[in-house]
Structures are given as C-alpha cells and as structure tokens.
Coordinates of C-alpha atoms and ligand atoms in Angstrom, one line a residue:
M1 CA 0.0 0.0 0.0
T2 CA 1.2 3.5 -0.8
Y3 CA -0.2 6.4 1.2
L4 CA -0.7 10.1 0.4
I5 CA 0.9 12.9 2.5
V6 CA -0.1 16.4 1.6
A7 CA 2.6 19.1 2.1
L8 CA 1.0 22.0 3.9
D9 CA 3.4 24.6 2.3
V10 CA 1.2 27.6 3.4
D11 CA 1.8 30.6 5.7
T12 CA -1.0 30.6 8.1
R13 CA -2.8 28.4 10.5
E14 CA -6.1 29.3 8.8
S15 CA -5.0 28.2 5.4
A16 CA -3.4 25.0 6.8
M17 CA -6.5 24.0 8.7
F18 CA -8.8 24.9 5.7
M19 CA -6.8 22.3 3.7
V20 CA -6.7 19.7 6.5
R21 CA -10.5 19.9 6.9
K22 CA -11.2 19.9 3.2
I23 CA -8.9 17.1 2.2
E24 CA -10.6 14.1 3.8
A25 CA -8.9 11.5 1.6
C26 CA -5.5 12.3 3.2
P27 CA -4.5 10.7 6.5
C28 CA -1.2 12.6 7.0
F29 CA -0.1 16.2 6.5
K30 CA 3.5 17.5 6.2
V31 CA 4.4 20.6 8.3
G32 CA 7.7 22.0 6.9
L33 CA 10.0 24.8 7.8
Q34 CA 7.7 27.5 6.4
L35 CA 4.6 26.7 8.3
F36 CA 6.4 25.6 11.5
T37 CA 8.4 28.8 11.6
R38 CA 5.2 30.9 11.1
C39 CA 2.9 29.1 13.5
G40 CA 5.1 27.1 16.0
P41 CA 4.3 23.8 17.6
D42 CA 0.6 24.7 18.0
I43 CA 0.0 23.8 14.4
V44 CA 0.9 20.2 15.2
D45 CA -1.7 20.1 18.0
V46 CA -4.5 21.4 15.8
I47 CA -3.8 19.0 12.9
R48 CA -3.6 16.1 15.4
A49 CA -6.9 17.3 17.0
A50 CA -8.5 17.1 13.6
G51 CA -7.6 13.3 13.7
K52 CA -4.7 13.5 11.2
Q53 CA -1.1 12.3 11.4
V54 CA 1.7 14.8 11.2
F55 CA 5.0 14.6 9.3
L56 CA 7.2 17.2 10.8
D57 CA 9.8 18.0 8.1
L58 CA 12.4 20.1 9.8
K59 CA 15.5 18.2 8.6
F60 CA 17.5 18.1 11.8
H61 CA 21.3 18.3 11.4
D62 CA 23.4 19.1 14.4
I63 CA 25.5 17.3 17.1
P64 CA 24.0 14.1 18.4
N65 CA 22.9 15.4 21.7
T66 CA 21.1 18.4 20.2
V67 CA 19.4 16.3 17.5
A68 CA 18.4 13.7 20.2
Q69 CA 16.8 16.5 22.3
A70 CA 14.9 17.9 19.3
A71 CA 13.8 14.4 18.3
R72 CA 12.5 13.8 21.8
A73 CA 10.6 17.2 21.7
A74 CA 9.0 16.2 18.4
A75 CA 8.0 12.8 19.8
D76 CA 6.5 14.6 22.8
L77 CA 4.4 16.7 20.3
G78 CA 3.0 13.4 19.0
V79 CA 4.2 13.6 15.5
D80 CA 4.3 10.5 13.4
F81 CA 7.4 11.3 11.3
I82 CA 10.4 13.6 11.6
T83 CA 13.3 14.2 9.1
L84 CA 17.0 14.5 9.7
H85 CA 20.0 14.8 7.4
A86 CA 21.9 11.5 6.9
A87 CA 25.0 13.7 6.5
G88 CA 24.9 14.3 10.3
G89 CA 26.4 10.8 10.6
R90 CA 25.8 7.5 12.4
K91 CA 26.1 8.8 15.9
M92 CA 23.6 11.6 15.3
I93 CA 21.1 9.2 13.8
A94 CA 21.6 6.6 16.5
A95 CA 21.1 9.3 19.2
A96 CA 17.9 10.4 17.5
R97 CA 16.7 6.8 17.3
E98 CA 17.3 6.2 21.0
A99 CA 15.4 9.4 21.8
V100 CA 12.2 8.3 19.9
E101 CA 12.4 4.6 21.1
R102 CA 9.1 3.6 22.7
T103 CA 7.3 6.4 21.0
K104 CA 5.3 6.2 17.7
T105 CA 7.6 8.7 16.0
R106 CA 9.6 7.4 13.1
L107 CA 12.8 8.9 11.7
L108 CA 13.2 9.5 8.0
A109 CA 16.7 10.4 6.7
V110 CA 17.2 12.8 3.9
T111 CA 20.2 11.9 1.7
V112 CA 21.5 14.3 -0.9
L113 CA 19.2 17.3 -1.5
T114 CA 17.7 16.9 -5.0
S115 CA 18.6 20.6 -5.6
L116 CA 22.3 19.5 -5.8
D117 CA 23.5 18.1 -9.1
D118 CA 26.5 15.9 -9.7
A119 CA 28.8 18.9 -10.2
A120 CA 27.8 20.5 -6.9
V121 CA 28.1 17.2 -5.0
R122 CA 31.7 17.0 -6.2
S123 CA 32.9 20.6 -6.1
E124 CA 30.8 22.1 -3.3
I125 CA 30.1 19.1 -0.9
G126 CA 33.4 17.5 -1.8
L127 CA 32.2 14.0 -2.4
N128 CA 34.0 11.9 -5.0
E129 CA 30.9 10.3 -6.4
S130 CA 27.6 11.0 -8.2
A131 CA 24.6 12.4 -6.3
E132 CA 22.8 9.0 -6.8
D133 CA 25.8 7.0 -5.5
A134 CA 26.1 9.3 -2.5
A135 CA 22.3 9.0 -1.9
A136 CA 22.4 5.2 -1.9
R137 CA 25.5 5.1 0.4
Y138 CA 23.9 7.6 2.8
A139 CA 20.6 5.7 2.8
S140 CA 22.2 2.4 3.7
M141 CA 24.3 4.0 6.5
A142 CA 21.3 5.9 7.9
V143 CA 19.1 2.8 8.1
E144 CA 21.9 0.8 9.7
A145 CA 22.3 3.6 12.2
G146 CA 18.6 3.5 13.2
A147 CA 16.5 5.5 10.7
H148 CA 13.1 3.9 10.0
G149 CA 13.1 5.2 6.4
I150 CA 14.5 7.5 3.7
V151 CA 13.1 10.5 1.8
C152 CA 14.3 10.3 -1.8
S153 CA 13.5 11.3 -5.3
P154 CA 11.0 9.1 -7.2
K155 CA 13.6 8.2 -9.8
E156 CA 15.9 6.8 -7.0
I157 CA 13.3 4.4 -5.5
S158 CA 14.6 1.1 -6.8
R159 CA 18.3 2.0 -6.1
I160 CA 17.4 3.1 -2.5
R161 CA 15.2 0.0 -2.0
Q162 CA 18.2 -2.2 -2.9
A163 CA 20.4 -0.2 -0.5
V164 CA 18.0 -0.3 2.6
G165 CA 16.0 -3.5 2.2
E166 CA 12.3 -4.3 2.4
D167 CA 11.5 -3.1 5.9
A168 CA 12.6 0.5 5.6
L169 CA 10.1 3.1 4.6
I170 CA 10.5 5.0 1.4
V171 CA 8.9 8.5 1.2
V172 CA 9.0 10.4 -2.1
P173 CA 8.2 14.0 -3.0
G174 CA 8.5 15.1 -6.6
V175 CA 5.3 13.3 -7.6
R176 CA 3.0 14.8 -10.2
P177 CA -0.4 13.4 -11.4
I178 CA -0.6 13.5 -15.2
W179 CA -3.1 16.4 -15.0
A180 CA -0.8 18.6 -12.9
A181 CA 1.9 21.1 -13.9
Q182 CA 5.5 20.1 -13.2
D183 CA 6.2 23.4 -11.2
D184 CA 9.9 23.4 -10.3
Q185 CA 10.1 19.6 -10.0
A186 CA 12.4 18.4 -12.7
R187 CA 12.3 14.6 -12.5
T188 CA 8.8 13.5 -11.5
L189 CA 6.8 10.2 -11.5
T190 CA 3.0 9.9 -11.3
P191 CA 1.6 8.6 -8.1
R192 CA 0.9 5.2 -9.7
E193 CA 4.5 5.0 -11.1
A194 CA 5.9 5.8 -7.6
A195 CA 3.6 3.2 -6.0
V196 CA 4.6 0.5 -8.5
A197 CA 8.3 1.4 -8.0
G198 CA 7.8 0.7 -4.3
A199 CA 7.2 3.9 -2.4
D200 CA 5.4 3.6 0.9
Y201 CA 4.3 7.3 1.0
V202 CA 4.2 10.0 -1.7
V203 CA 4.3 13.7 -0.7
V204 CA 2.3 16.0 -2.9
G205 CA 1.9 19.8 -2.4
R206 CA 1.1 22.3 -5.1
P207 CA -1.0 20.0 -7.4
I208 CA -3.5 19.6 -4.5
L209 CA -3.1 22.9 -2.7
R210 CA -3.5 25.0 -5.9
H211 CA -6.2 22.9 -7.4
K212 CA -9.6 24.6 -7.6
D213 CA -11.0 21.6 -5.7
P214 CA -8.3 20.3 -3.4
A215 CA -10.4 17.5 -2.0
L216 CA -11.1 16.2 -5.5
A217 CA -7.5 16.4 -6.4
A218 CA -6.4 14.4 -3.4
R219 CA -9.1 11.8 -4.1
Q220 CA -7.7 11.4 -7.6
V221 CA -4.2 11.0 -6.3
V222 CA -5.4 8.3 -3.8
E223 CA -7.2 6.5 -6.6
D224 CA -4.1 6.6 -8.8
L225 CA -2.0 5.2 -5.9
M226 CA -4.4 2.3 -5.6
G227 CA -4.2 1.6 -9.4
Ligands
LIG301 O1 4.4 21.2 -4.2 P1 5.2 20.0 -4.3 O2 4.4 18.8 -4.6 O3 6.4 20.1 -5.3 O4 5.8 19.8 -2.8 C1 6.7 18.8 -2.5 C2 7.1 18.9 -1.1 O5 8.2 18.0 -0.8 C3 7.6 20.3 -0.6 O6 7.2 20.4 0.7 C4 9.1 20.2 -0.8 O7 9.7 21.0 0.2 C5 9.3 18.7 -0.4 N1 10.5 18.2 -1.1 C6 10.8 18.2 -2.4 N2 11.9 17.7 -3.0 C7 12.8 17.1 -2.2 C8 12.5 17.0 -0.8 C9 11.4 17.6 -0.3 O8 10.0 18.7 -3.2 N3 13.8 16.5 -2.7

C-alpha cells in the first residue's frame, strides 16, 4: 500500500486548517520549515486534534545530543514522522533513534538534497561520487544507524530500496499526477508509477493545494495510488 501525504506549504494556521478539513482523503499532513516557523508547535496540535497524522519535516542536522533532544521534543508533540539529514552521521542518527524509542515517532533520513546536481556534489560538498551513488550510500548507512526510512526522489526508489532492504520506509516528493503542472520539480513520476516502484508514501503539495477543488485532487491522487 502507498499512502498520500499532503505538504502544507502555506503561511497561516487558517489556510493550513482549511486544507486539513477539506482534504478528507489524506491521513497525514506534512508541516515544513515555512509553516512551523510561522505558527510554531501549536500547528501540530491542531492538525492532530483534527484526527490526522503529522509529518514534521524540519530536517534536523546538528551534534548528536542536540538532535536527540529535538527528536524527543518532536516525539512529545506526538508527530508520526520527523526528518533528519543523513550527512549528520551515524552517531547523530543513533542518538535520535534512541530518543524516539518507545514512541510512535519514526525517523526519516534525507540523503542528498535533490537541488544539488552531480557537479555540486563533487565541487561544493566535496564527495568523489555522483549524487545518486552518494544518496544510496547515505541511505544504507542511515538505516543501519537507526533511521526507520528514507526520503528520496522518485527516480531513485529502486536504487534506494536495494540499499535499505524491504523493511525501511521510502517516502517520495516530486510526484506529479498527469493532470498537474511540473512546477519546479524536474524529475517526477506519477503517483501510480511511484507506487509501482515501491514507495510507501508520496508527498504532494502544489498539485493539490493549488487545485480549484483540493479534496477532489487528493481523491484522484489516492485513486491513482491504488491503481
Ligand atoms: O508542491 P510539491 O508537490 O512540489 O511539494 C513537494 C514537497 O516536498 C515540498 O514540501 C518540498 O519542500 C518537499 N521536497 C521536495 N523535494 C525534495 C525534498 C522535499 O519537493 N527533494
């Protein structure tokens, strides 16, 4: 089964909650840096109070103790997923895992940002490999260190699945229904293609948020996921 997560990339609590109430077909909403920085942790409470799961996408990346404390704080908020950068290393990921043990919060590791191309990975980040090779290597290290899953580009799903095995979760943004514009996403798959490739969750923002009928758009994505 592949589930839909709607990315609430909006500025206010009112617009976020308007979407949460309207989009009944979606069980889980992503709160990212924009909405969290605008509204604070209260936004998590109100989404949960509406009966929905929360994916808190703040991409933690710091020393192990700091990330562990932040992960614990997120688990105390009752969120279902948090993200952290695999580049923070094994100790950071293991500390975060320990902090969320015995809670329902699951850790998703971000590998190489899809905004970085091969040239930037080599010359700016200083890795002697392609972005895809680095992503696969980070993914397998992160899951070994304790991450429950990986966030990756839809085109990388099969490579990442090989690297992390069957039990790890794979969550993919960059998904576009055939009826939607590509926006700034360069390498997209449709929800169905991502499901067939083995994604556990797809994250969709603008095609749903900017649709004239967001509830209908979300239902269409869910139908496409189910095939
Ligand atoms: O509007 P759209 O469907 O492109 O939104 C995708 C969501 O996934 C956004 O919240 C974006 O920040 C996030 N994301 C992404 N590409 C990545 C990682 C995260 O688009 N590589």
